[in-house]
Amino acid sequence: MMNKIEHIGIAVKDLQMASEIYSKLLGVSSYKKEEVKSEQVITEFFKIGDSKIELLASLNQGSAIAKFIEKRGEGIHHIAFHVEDIYAEMQRLTNEGFILLNDKPKVGADNKLICFMHPKSANGVLVELCQDI
Ligand code: CMX
């Protein structure tokens, strides 16, 4: 079952500059900065109330974030939904005909098991499922 938006991911070119902007915007400092080597990104997380923003900068040229920024510029990259049971949710979405980008959940940033769904499946929005580890 999906029960809330876990975070919104924003692709940025320069993490330090973006972090300063989002600190001012949200009125809080980031609570975590984390490299996710498997995704070739460095991330920084902000939290206000129950809501989280993840800034994502590319660690190298060929990464998903680098390709996204090259093609579409900086901006909202994905919406992540929190799920209680990622395996059950992946099965449910596959049965509904959605195209998942992973066969099995992967370990993502901020202590989560994650799975992405192709943006063509959801009207041009890259969707991520997240389960707490
Ligand atoms: N949101 C919406 N549309 C997107 C998109 C995004 N984030 N990324 C790519 N697209 C669009 C492309 O512009 C393209 O559109 P057109 O066909 O209209 O040109 C379409 O999706 C398909 O693109 P593609 O060329 O087939 O595929 P890409 O090589 O651009 O890869 C995607 C797209 C989503 C499959 C790939 O980025 C992916 O596997 N993403 C999941 C992993 C990821 O994003 N990791 C980084 C974040 C990690 C983290 O959160 O920690």
Tab-separated table of C-alpha atoms in Angstrom, residues 11-12 16 20-22 24 28 34 40 43 53 58 63 67 98 105 113 119-121:
chain	number	residue	atom	x	y	z
A	11	ALA	CA	18.080	17.421	-10.142
A	12	VAL	CA	20.690	20.144	-9.652
A	16	GLN	CA	26.525	23.313	-2.771
A	20	GLU	CA	22.276	27.121	0.044
A	21	ILE	CA	19.170	28.086	-1.950
A	22	TYR	CA	17.016	25.332	-0.408
A	24	LYS	CA	17.098	29.701	2.633
A	28	VAL	CA	16.270	24.695	7.703
A	34	GLU	CA	24.968	11.039	1.069
A	40	GLN	CA	26.151	7.792	-9.475
A	43	THR	CA	22.222	13.667	-2.538
A	53	ILE	CA	13.140	17.213	-0.522
A	58	SER	CA	25.527	13.848	-10.719
A	63	SER	CA	24.586	9.109	-14.857
A	67	LYS	CA	21.448	12.811	-18.790
A	98	PHE	CA	3.188	-0.437	-15.158
A	105	PRO	CA	14.384	-3.478	-4.949
A	113	LEU	CA	14.743	-0.004	-0.401
A	119	PRO	CA	8.107	7.891	-16.688
A	120	LYS	CA	6.149	6.728	-19.743
A	121	SER	CA	4.056	4.614	-17.346
